[in-house]
Amino acid sequence: MSACSMLVLLLHICCCFALCRRPPKLREISWLLFVFFSSDIEISRAQSPKAVDVLAKEIGLLTDEVEIYGQTKAKVRLSLLERLKDQPDGKYVLVAGITPTPLGEGKSTVTIGLVQALTAHLNINSFACLRQPSQGPTFGVKGGAAGGGYAQVIPMEEFNLHLTGDIHAITAANNLLAAAIDARILHENTQSDKALYNRLVPVVNGVRGFSAIQLARLRRLGISKTDPGTLTEEEINKFARLDIDPSTITWQRVVDTNDRFLRKITVGQANTEKGFVRQAQFDIAVASEIMAILALTTSLQDMKERLGKMVVANDKKGEPITAEDLGVTGALAVLMKDAIKPTLMQTLEGTPVFVHAGPFANIAHGNSSVLADKIALKLVGEKGFVVTEAGFGADIGMEKFFNIKCRASGLVPSVVVLVATVRALKMHGGGPNVTAGAPLKKEYTEENLQLVADGCCNLQKQIQITQLFGVPVVVALNVFKTDSPAEIDLVCKIAKQSGAFDAVPCNHWSAGGRGAVKLAQAVERAANQKNNFKYLYSLELPIVEKIRIIAQKVYGAQDIELSPTAQSQVDRYTRQGFGNLPICMAKTHLSLSHQPERKGVPTGFILPISDVRASIGAGFIYPLVGTMSTMPGLPTRPCFYDIDLDPITEQVKGLF
Amino acid sequence: MSACSMLVLLLHICCCFALCRRPPKLREISWLLFVFFSSDIEISRAQSPKAVDVLAKEIGLLTDEVEIYGQTKAKVRLSLLERLKDQPDGKYVLVAGITPTPLGEGKSTVTIGLVQALTAHLNINSFACLRQPSQGPTFGVKGGAAGGGYAQVIPMEEFNLHLTGDIHAITAANNLLAAAIDARILHENTQSDKALYNRLVPVVNGVRGFSAIQLARLRRLGISKTDPGTLTEEEINKFARLDIDPSTITWQRVVDTNDRFLRKITVGQANTEKGFVRQAQFDIAVASEIMAILALTTSLQDMKERLGKMVVANDKKGEPITAEDLGVTGALAVLMKDAIKPTLMQTLEGTPVFVHAGPFANIAHGNSSVLADKIALKLVGEKGFVVTEAGFGADIGMEKFFNIKCRASGLVPSVVVLVATVRALKMHGGGPNVTAGAPLKKEYTEENLQLVADGCCNLQKQIQITQLFGVPVVVALNVFKTDSPAEIDLVCKIAKQSGAFDAVPCNHWSAGGRGAVKLAQAVERAANQKNNFKYLYSLELPIVEKIRIIAQKVYGAQDIELSPTAQSQVDRYTRQGFGNLPICMAKTHLSLSHQPERKGVPTGFILPISDVRASIGAGFIYPLVGTMSTMPGLPTRPCFYDIDLDPITEQVKGLF
């Protein structure tokens, strides 16, 4: 315990004094001491989670709706949706944020603090729905991602490691499809039509027949025959050759590891692949389209259809090639059959949490699953609350939540909680750079009302963005120990002046649910407000027009500008019949504009669209605003230097 | 139902007649009809598994020793070994095989049939310990691997798919280490000693300290300092630079997918990697050394030590670089903390099965885990039986079982069951080629006593190999519907003449445990024989001498011949202090020699050793006899064409 941290502790106790207008009790002080000198994993471990079957019973799950995974995790079967289909949904709360610093502003802790307040302190049924974090960053720069302090999901090591295997299932499915693409190109290039056909439709035990997925392909090709012996040579050619153009392959392999050396690779260099080398890449597993599908799907049938529709390349005539064309839809669905069930865990205060899906917030939509939200909305009942979280700032995560996720689910959100911090607002007001790993400058640790006041423009703008969708917004100011009471009051005042239904300081990190009770009360009141929820654009508009609406109305851009590549992709997708999909912008989260260094509320910029891609199975078009990294790297000293396992107690050390 | 299969069914009924010396009962006929027209997955599904918590209770597990994974799988905690440490072990039975055809001769079905017979029919406690199959081949050529017919592990789709995530954990751990190697080379190449050291040992909250794993590295370097500020420039250089020689990297990335285009690749081609490209490869996940460690480890502490000792490359001075040097031991152990617990499942007749680890049978030792065997031996009690399986023929899998696995575990096997088929014996007797996917030639479907008699030389040789180790051997003839009674009698007669304790025809595939009762009785009697178990060679012998003993005594080679590469590797490992490890031969399983086309008992050959590699963490040296593929491919028509998921019933179709 350094002199420095002792000083900060004393400061913190004084702040408590100032905020609560009374001396802190002894119990509080000793508890503060514990908070102060404990890492997230120590706090997590200090609280024994209740057995997950007990939790499942508490929230009204039937025995055959639960699949237990160890003592603290369970998968919940989708059959529950059928059983409770006539039950009215609870209130649906989205937690979004202002434009963050690279350190993040605490949306996950607010989400967890809020449900802890609702359920453990106000006796209102509630559920938090969170994204499953990628394992890559856990061992790279970032460490764990289960909330933090006294607003955590426990056990945090389970949350941050394999969980119930969903990301591993995605990796397996994604890579089976990738392997199928290259193997198919090889086999087509090295065989005659006849040989190819004979292998694709072999004689088995004296009988020759098409498999179900082959019959479906024949139907798509307009061939109504079912006897393999009757196809003409031309039909055999059409059926057996996908004629994939290797230069158009958009399907990449994935690993859930930060492996920068896989960002660009050449595959197929062994002799057995006969010279069919090509350049390819690995993405981090959560960037797989299959993850986006898992997050947006509404049933097993729907997931299977989406998996089949995924476009992986074009053929040499420019027509899309799908997973279904490769004959792999059923196998992908089989690999994903358990991943589709949300995982039940609990907060530090024993309230229920669903952890399910975690699509990339840049090239995908960055929201947890529709299915977890739907199941949770049934479980909490009409007066209960489901709190779900959108990645990045409200300009990205929330916009996608409304225009993509709510469209897929048909659900109507009741309230948006917009998370702000004094730290991020000061940055928007002109404070110095904030970088991960480097100590914060004094502007962030000392009171500076001017920086706060100037930076509130970003908060105001994000409130206005929320209002575009007609949903009431409550600002949650995530209080840090260095925030002064005057700074806190100022933010809340400006937030309310800017149209927020309410603005509340929150101390859930240090106080758990008790620190978010006022937020919970504000959210409850806001949920009873009139709700005018609407999407921002109609799907029928041309792709370019939809992009322009988001750029202008949400980001505040003057206009957009498409590169020739982007324009030709728009034309291609429109011609291929994919023009009516929603838009999933791939833009930096560190600015409302495309330039991460432009803080506050940038204006007068033209948003450059360098490329346009599509996730047809997930169901969106994603324009690239600049380059997006889809594979993080390991730094010189990765987190894993501190991670260890005690072989006697079996406890994990060093996750934080 | 084709006329052809109807005919075969009638034949089968006639055989029954002949074998049982009585007419089949009506119940048997209808049941035969079901067997005959059902795939493995249909048979698996026709039997509802009992709830795994019920099974766990039946076999004497305490509640806190079991971690349930869904309805049909559970992990068993290692604490059980401590609780039952004074309980005597049961009998330990190894199932091995003669040199197989490429179709496999049914070691898994014999293993399962045998425990079904022991427990469900003879009321003797027993446990089967099986390898977890790779998911790659499940979607490639081979289909599932849970036994077959009425000797299966159920549910077979769980067995063949993600199971409890162990292989996924291995993939994650393996690839974290791979990413760490390349990232470290990049960071060392682009930074000065000082910059590197400052990043490796940063100031955190005003304090600068070494992590535990860095202190351990300092100690290995002979530096006893603990204050980062006091290291000399030379010590900083020694500590901060691993100086990995990229051309010596032996650690490969893995995926659990048959992805042939990853057999040889170039990594690091993105600009961010600054030109540090190199050639690399992906192996199938089960080929990872971490899988071999999982199979051989005896505790969490032992696993952690083995993980740290894994050698991944040499430095520029030719000294070994380990996972521990890269600072990643703890993180690997954390990723593997659940994988170390064996998974409990059940046979079709409700008897217990452990599924745990599945190392490659060529570059690794191809045996399921030591821990599963140890736990099972305690659970069955002194009079019970644990039946475990070795991959490939007895010349490979069994030799490695004795010399590597039994050395690691200290366990003494009681009986070897040697599986033979009339089909494989006919092949060894000069029958035509047997290839996967092609129909069998008539020599294999019609009686041919001469081919059988001639082929029994292979069976005789494998019996002799078993006798080298001093363990009694029972031959299990896995009966196919086309085998004639005379062929069956002939095999059993020759087997007994060749020194087998007994030889028994088995019908477990079509009759379950009932079809293996005679085998079970023979095994029980054999287990009471005098046992003179001994290893084949002493670890103290030089590496080359150990290879020669295996080649001559087991394979029947005249001598061995090392390539210059192999010899220099032997010299290097000896110099590095790894000369006292056991040997894990990487040789084809399709012949006793190195030439797969040489059937029967080849003689007069010189075994060529092309290269010698080492798995230091797993604890063996593996000489390569020819090239070994470590990445299977997808054929033109992979199994996945037939695999599907019914979205309503959630049932998997097409796995077999």
Tab-separated table of N, CA and C in Angstrom, chain A residues 265-357:
chain	number	residue	atom	x	y	z
A	265	ILE	N	-1.935	-13.370	-44.768
A	265	ILE	CA	-1.149	-14.601	-44.950
A	265	ILE	C	-1.345	-15.119	-46.374
A	266	THR	N	-0.482	-16.051	-46.761
A	266	THR	CA	-0.700	-16.768	-48.016
A	266	THR	C	-0.984	-18.225	-47.667
A	267	VAL	N	-2.061	-18.760	-48.193
A	267	VAL	CA	-2.431	-20.149	-47.886
A	267	VAL	C	-2.237	-21.035	-49.122
A	268	GLY	N	-2.180	-22.330	-48.876
A	268	GLY	CA	-2.129	-23.294	-49.988
A	268	GLY	C	-0.747	-23.546	-50.551
A	269	GLN	N	0.301	-23.322	-49.742
A	269	GLN	CA	1.662	-23.445	-50.269
A	269	GLN	C	2.237	-24.860	-50.196
A	270	ALA	N	1.493	-25.811	-49.627
A	270	ALA	CA	1.999	-27.201	-49.630
A	270	ALA	C	1.807	-27.791	-51.029
A	271	ASN	N	2.652	-28.725	-51.374
A	271	ASN	CA	2.560	-29.351	-52.701
A	271	ASN	C	1.200	-29.973	-52.953
A	272	THR	N	0.601	-30.510	-51.879
A	272	THR	CA	-0.682	-31.189	-52.041
A	272	THR	C	-1.769	-30.249	-52.551
A	273	GLU	N	-1.553	-28.936	-52.428
A	273	GLU	CA	-2.578	-27.988	-52.900
A	273	GLU	C	-2.298	-27.504	-54.314
A	274	LYS	N	-1.287	-28.096	-54.937
A	274	LYS	CA	-1.060	-27.980	-56.387
A	274	LYS	C	-0.982	-26.551	-56.914
A	275	GLY	N	-0.411	-25.683	-56.105
A	275	GLY	CA	-0.159	-24.334	-56.603
A	275	GLY	C	-1.321	-23.356	-56.490
A	276	PHE	N	-2.441	-23.784	-55.914
A	276	PHE	CA	-3.569	-22.855	-55.783
A	276	PHE	C	-3.409	-21.951	-54.557
A	277	VAL	N	-2.327	-21.223	-54.505
A	277	VAL	CA	-2.094	-20.318	-53.375
A	277	VAL	C	-2.968	-19.076	-53.548
A	278	ARG	N	-3.293	-18.460	-52.421
A	278	ARG	CA	-3.949	-17.152	-52.491
A	278	ARG	C	-3.718	-16.414	-51.188
A	279	GLN	N	-3.874	-15.082	-51.242
A	279	GLN	CA	-3.717	-14.310	-50.027
A	279	GLN	C	-5.019	-14.340	-49.230
A	280	ALA	N	-4.889	-14.451	-47.922
A	280	ALA	CA	-6.079	-14.550	-47.080
A	280	ALA	C	-5.764	-13.894	-45.738
A	281	GLN	N	-6.640	-14.052	-44.770
A	281	GLN	CA	-6.386	-13.469	-43.452
A	281	GLN	C	-7.198	-14.215	-42.409
A	282	PHE	N	-6.770	-14.089	-41.189
A	282	PHE	CA	-7.585	-14.543	-40.048
A	282	PHE	C	-8.116	-13.305	-39.349
A	283	ASP	N	-9.380	-13.338	-38.944
A	283	ASP	CA	-9.948	-12.296	-38.087
A	283	ASP	C	-10.098	-12.867	-36.679
A	284	ILE	N	-10.302	-11.984	-35.714
A	284	ILE	CA	-10.631	-12.455	-34.367
A	284	ILE	C	-12.035	-13.085	-34.455
A	285	ALA	N	-12.262	-14.161	-33.682
A	285	ALA	CA	-13.481	-14.967	-33.855
A	285	ALA	C	-14.771	-14.151	-33.764
A	286	VAL	N	-14.793	-13.148	-32.889
A	286	VAL	CA	-16.038	-12.402	-32.710
A	286	VAL	C	-16.375	-11.540	-33.920
A	287	ALA	N	-15.432	-11.418	-34.866
A	287	ALA	CA	-15.714	-10.673	-36.101
A	287	ALA	C	-16.399	-11.549	-37.145
A	288	SER	N	-16.568	-12.836	-36.845
A	288	SER	CA	-17.225	-13.733	-37.799
A	288	SER	C	-18.682	-13.327	-38.012
A	289	GLU	N	-19.147	-13.440	-39.241
A	289	GLU	CA	-20.564	-13.162	-39.507
A	289	GLU	C	-21.455	-14.101	-38.693
A	290	ILE	N	-20.951	-15.280	-38.388
A	290	ILE	CA	-21.763	-16.233	-37.611
A	290	ILE	C	-22.051	-15.663	-36.220
A	291	MET	N	-21.128	-14.893	-35.663
A	291	MET	CA	-21.393	-14.225	-34.389
A	291	MET	C	-22.513	-13.199	-34.548
A	292	ALA	N	-22.477	-12.439	-35.641
A	292	ALA	CA	-23.539	-11.447	-35.874
A	292	ALA	C	-24.889	-12.148	-36.031
A	293	ILE	N	-24.862	-13.312	-36.685
A	293	ILE	CA	-26.102	-14.084	-36.840
A	293	ILE	C	-26.607	-14.558	-35.484
A	294	LEU	N	-25.701	-15.082	-34.670
A	294	LEU	CA	-26.098	-15.552	-33.339
A	294	LEU	C	-26.766	-14.420	-32.553
A	295	ALA	N	-26.269	-13.224	-32.739
A	295	ALA	CA	-26.807	-12.085	-31.987
A	295	ALA	C	-28.167	-11.645	-32.513
A	296	LEU	N	-28.447	-11.884	-33.785
A	296	LEU	CA	-29.680	-11.352	-34.386
A	296	LEU	C	-30.760	-12.402	-34.588
A	297	THR	N	-30.420	-13.673	-34.454
A	297	THR	CA	-31.391	-14.700	-34.801
A	297	THR	C	-32.515	-14.790	-33.776
A	298	THR	N	-33.655	-15.313	-34.221
A	298	THR	CA	-34.821	-15.407	-33.335
A	298	THR	C	-35.246	-16.852	-33.071
A	299	SER	N	-34.653	-17.809	-33.779
A	299	SER	CA	-34.988	-19.226	-33.549
A	299	SER	C	-33.982	-20.105	-34.274
A	300	LEU	N	-34.043	-21.400	-33.987
A	300	LEU	CA	-33.157	-22.359	-34.643
A	300	LEU	C	-33.404	-22.366	-36.159
A	301	GLN	N	-34.668	-22.325	-36.531
A	301	GLN	CA	-35.015	-22.320	-37.954
A	301	GLN	C	-34.454	-21.073	-38.637
A	302	ASP	N	-34.642	-19.935	-37.984
A	302	ASP	CA	-34.146	-18.664	-38.530
A	302	ASP	C	-32.620	-18.686	-38.624
A	303	MET	N	-31.955	-19.245	-37.597
A	303	MET	CA	-30.490	-19.286	-37.627
A	303	MET	C	-30.014	-20.132	-38.799
A	304	LYS	N	-30.668	-21.271	-38.993
A	304	LYS	CA	-30.261	-22.157	-40.089
A	304	LYS	C	-30.420	-21.454	-41.435
A	305	GLU	N	-31.523	-20.736	-41.596
A	305	GLU	CA	-31.729	-20.008	-42.855
A	305	GLU	C	-30.660	-18.940	-43.055
A	306	ARG	N	-30.351	-18.222	-41.981
A	306	ARG	CA	-29.334	-17.171	-42.096
A	306	ARG	C	-27.962	-17.758	-42.418
A	307	LEU	N	-27.641	-18.887	-41.780
A	307	LEU	CA	-26.344	-19.531	-42.050
A	307	LEU	C	-26.248	-19.935	-43.528
A	308	GLY	N	-27.337	-20.461	-44.050
A	308	GLY	CA	-27.350	-20.869	-45.455
A	308	GLY	C	-27.192	-19.689	-46.405
A	309	LYS	N	-27.719	-18.537	-46.002
A	309	LYS	CA	-27.719	-17.360	-46.893
A	309	LYS	C	-26.402	-16.590	-46.907
A	310	MET	N	-25.483	-16.940	-46.004
A	310	MET	CA	-24.228	-16.184	-45.945
A	310	MET	C	-23.528	-16.223	-47.302
A	311	VAL	N	-23.160	-15.062	-47.815
A	311	VAL	CA	-22.454	-14.978	-49.093
A	311	VAL	C	-20.955	-14.982	-48.812
A	312	VAL	N	-20.229	-15.903	-49.461
A	312	VAL	CA	-18.804	-16.048	-49.159
A	312	VAL	C	-17.906	-15.563	-50.289
A	313	ALA	N	-18.474	-15.424	-51.475
A	313	ALA	CA	-17.686	-15.027	-52.649
A	313	ALA	C	-18.668	-14.805	-53.792
A	314	ASN	N	-18.136	-14.453	-54.952
A	314	ASN	CA	-18.945	-14.444	-56.172
A	314	ASN	C	-18.413	-15.506	-57.114
A	315	ASP	N	-19.287	-15.977	-58.010
A	315	ASP	CA	-18.767	-16.863	-59.044
A	315	ASP	C	-18.203	-16.011	-60.182
A	316	LYS	N	-17.687	-16.666	-61.182
A	316	LYS	CA	-16.991	-15.912	-62.231
A	316	LYS	C	-17.939	-15.050	-63.052
A	317	LYS	N	-19.255	-15.281	-62.907
A	317	LYS	CA	-20.227	-14.418	-63.578
A	317	LYS	C	-20.694	-13.284	-62.668
A	318	GLY	N	-20.167	-13.234	-61.443
A	318	GLY	CA	-20.561	-12.153	-60.540
A	318	GLY	C	-21.785	-12.465	-59.690
A	319	GLU	N	-22.213	-13.706	-59.684
A	319	GLU	CA	-23.359	-14.073	-58.841
A	319	GLU	C	-22.864	-14.537	-57.471
A	320	PRO	N	-23.641	-14.263	-56.427
A	320	PRO	CA	-23.175	-14.636	-55.085
A	320	PRO	C	-23.138	-16.151	-54.858
A	321	ILE	N	-22.105	-16.602	-54.141
A	321	ILE	CA	-21.975	-18.002	-53.708
A	321	ILE	C	-22.268	-18.031	-52.212
A	322	THR	N	-23.176	-18.926	-51.810
A	322	THR	CA	-23.577	-18.978	-50.400
A	322	THR	C	-23.076	-20.252	-49.723
A	323	ALA	N	-23.174	-20.257	-48.395
A	323	ALA	CA	-22.843	-21.470	-47.632
A	323	ALA	C	-23.716	-22.630	-48.092
A	324	GLU	N	-24.955	-22.326	-48.428
A	324	GLU	CA	-25.883	-23.353	-48.918
A	324	GLU	C	-25.360	-23.987	-50.209
A	325	ASP	N	-24.792	-23.166	-51.099
A	325	ASP	CA	-24.225	-23.711	-52.342
A	325	ASP	C	-23.102	-24.703	-52.046
A	326	LEU	N	-22.386	-24.487	-50.964
A	326	LEU	CA	-21.272	-25.371	-50.603
A	326	LEU	C	-21.746	-26.612	-49.852
A	327	GLY	N	-23.040	-26.697	-49.573
A	327	GLY	CA	-23.591	-27.899	-48.948
A	327	GLY	C	-23.351	-27.997	-47.451
A	328	VAL	N	-23.077	-26.890	-46.793
A	328	VAL	CA	-22.586	-26.961	-45.426
A	328	VAL	C	-23.562	-26.368	-44.393
A	329	THR	N	-24.727	-25.900	-44.860
A	329	THR	CA	-25.679	-25.263	-43.940
A	329	THR	C	-26.019	-26.122	-42.728
A	330	GLY	N	-26.366	-27.384	-42.979
A	330	GLY	CA	-26.773	-28.264	-41.887
A	330	GLY	C	-25.657	-28.471	-40.882
A	331	ALA	N	-24.442	-28.666	-41.396
A	331	ALA	CA	-23.297	-28.881	-40.502
A	331	ALA	C	-23.047	-27.636	-39.653
A	332	LEU	N	-23.184	-26.464	-40.233
A	332	LEU	CA	-22.996	-25.230	-39.457
A	332	LEU	C	-24.055	-25.127	-38.362
A	333	ALA	N	-25.292	-25.465	-38.719
A	333	ALA	CA	-26.371	-25.409	-37.722
A	333	ALA	C	-26.107	-26.399	-36.590
A	334	VAL	N	-25.612	-27.588	-36.947
A	334	VAL	CA	-25.294	-28.598	-35.932
A	334	VAL	C	-24.209	-28.068	-34.985
A	335	LEU	N	-23.195	-27.439	-35.549
A	335	LEU	CA	-22.121	-26.897	-34.702
A	335	LEU	C	-22.637	-25.788	-33.789
A	336	MET	N	-23.700	-25.094	-34.199
A	336	MET	CA	-24.199	-23.945	-33.447
A	336	MET	C	-25.428	-24.276	-32.599
A	337	LYS	N	-25.801	-25.553	-32.515
A	337	LYS	CA	-27.074	-25.894	-31.885
A	337	LYS	C	-27.134	-25.574	-30.393
A	338	ASP	N	-26.010	-25.610	-29.710
A	338	ASP	CA	-26.027	-25.248	-28.293
A	338	ASP	C	-25.714	-23.769	-28.091
A	339	ALA	N	-24.909	-23.217	-28.981
A	339	ALA	CA	-24.536	-21.804	-28.856
A	339	ALA	C	-25.765	-20.901	-28.908
A	340	ILE	N	-26.829	-21.357	-29.532
A	340	ILE	CA	-28.020	-20.505	-29.672
A	340	ILE	C	-28.743	-20.296	-28.332
A	341	LYS	N	-28.410	-21.121	-27.326
A	341	LYS	CA	-29.082	-20.975	-26.022
A	341	LYS	C	-28.301	-20.002	-25.136
A	342	PRO	N	-28.969	-18.935	-24.648
A	342	PRO	CA	-28.260	-17.956	-23.801
A	342	PRO	C	-27.708	-18.595	-22.523
A	343	THR	N	-26.604	-18.044	-22.043
A	343	THR	CA	-25.980	-18.536	-20.818
A	343	THR	C	-26.409	-17.687	-19.623
A	344	LEU	N	-26.882	-18.370	-18.593
A	344	LEU	CA	-27.331	-17.698	-17.365
A	344	LEU	C	-26.186	-17.619	-16.367
A	345	MET	N	-25.949	-16.405	-15.872
A	345	MET	CA	-24.980	-16.227	-14.783
A	345	MET	C	-25.620	-15.284	-13.762
A	346	GLN	N	-24.829	-14.698	-12.880
A	346	GLN	CA	-25.392	-13.809	-11.875
A	346	GLN	C	-24.449	-12.648	-11.572
A	347	THR	N	-25.050	-11.554	-11.034
A	347	THR	CA	-24.230	-10.424	-10.603
A	347	THR	C	-23.688	-10.729	-9.208
A	348	LEU	N	-22.824	-9.839	-8.754
A	348	LEU	CA	-22.252	-9.948	-7.408
A	348	LEU	C	-23.341	-9.953	-6.333
A	349	GLU	N	-24.501	-9.380	-6.658
A	349	GLU	CA	-25.595	-9.359	-5.690
A	349	GLU	C	-26.646	-10.426	-6.001
A	350	GLY	N	-26.254	-11.415	-6.806
A	350	GLY	CA	-27.112	-12.586	-6.997
A	350	GLY	C	-28.274	-12.387	-7.940
A	351	THR	N	-28.295	-11.306	-8.706
A	351	THR	CA	-29.398	-11.110	-9.652
A	351	THR	C	-29.012	-11.721	-10.994
A	352	PRO	N	-30.025	-12.103	-11.791
A	352	PRO	CA	-29.718	-12.880	-12.994
A	352	PRO	C	-29.147	-12.064	-14.161
A	353	VAL	N	-28.293	-12.738	-14.919
A	353	VAL	CA	-27.648	-12.122	-16.084
A	353	VAL	C	-27.668	-13.138	-17.221
A	354	PHE	N	-27.975	-12.671	-18.417
A	354	PHE	CA	-27.729	-13.495	-19.595
A	354	PHE	C	-26.471	-12.994	-20.288
A	355	VAL	N	-25.591	-13.924	-20.639
A	355	VAL	CA	-24.413	-13.590	-21.425
A	355	VAL	C	-24.602	-14.320	-22.748
A	356	HIS	N	-24.688	-13.563	-23.833
A	356	HIS	CA	-24.988	-14.242	-25.099
A	356	HIS	C	-24.600	-13.407	-26.301
A	357	ALA	N	-23.676	-13.913	-27.075
A	357	ALA	CA	-23.208	-13.298	-28.328
A	357	ALA	C	-22.411	-12.036	-28.025
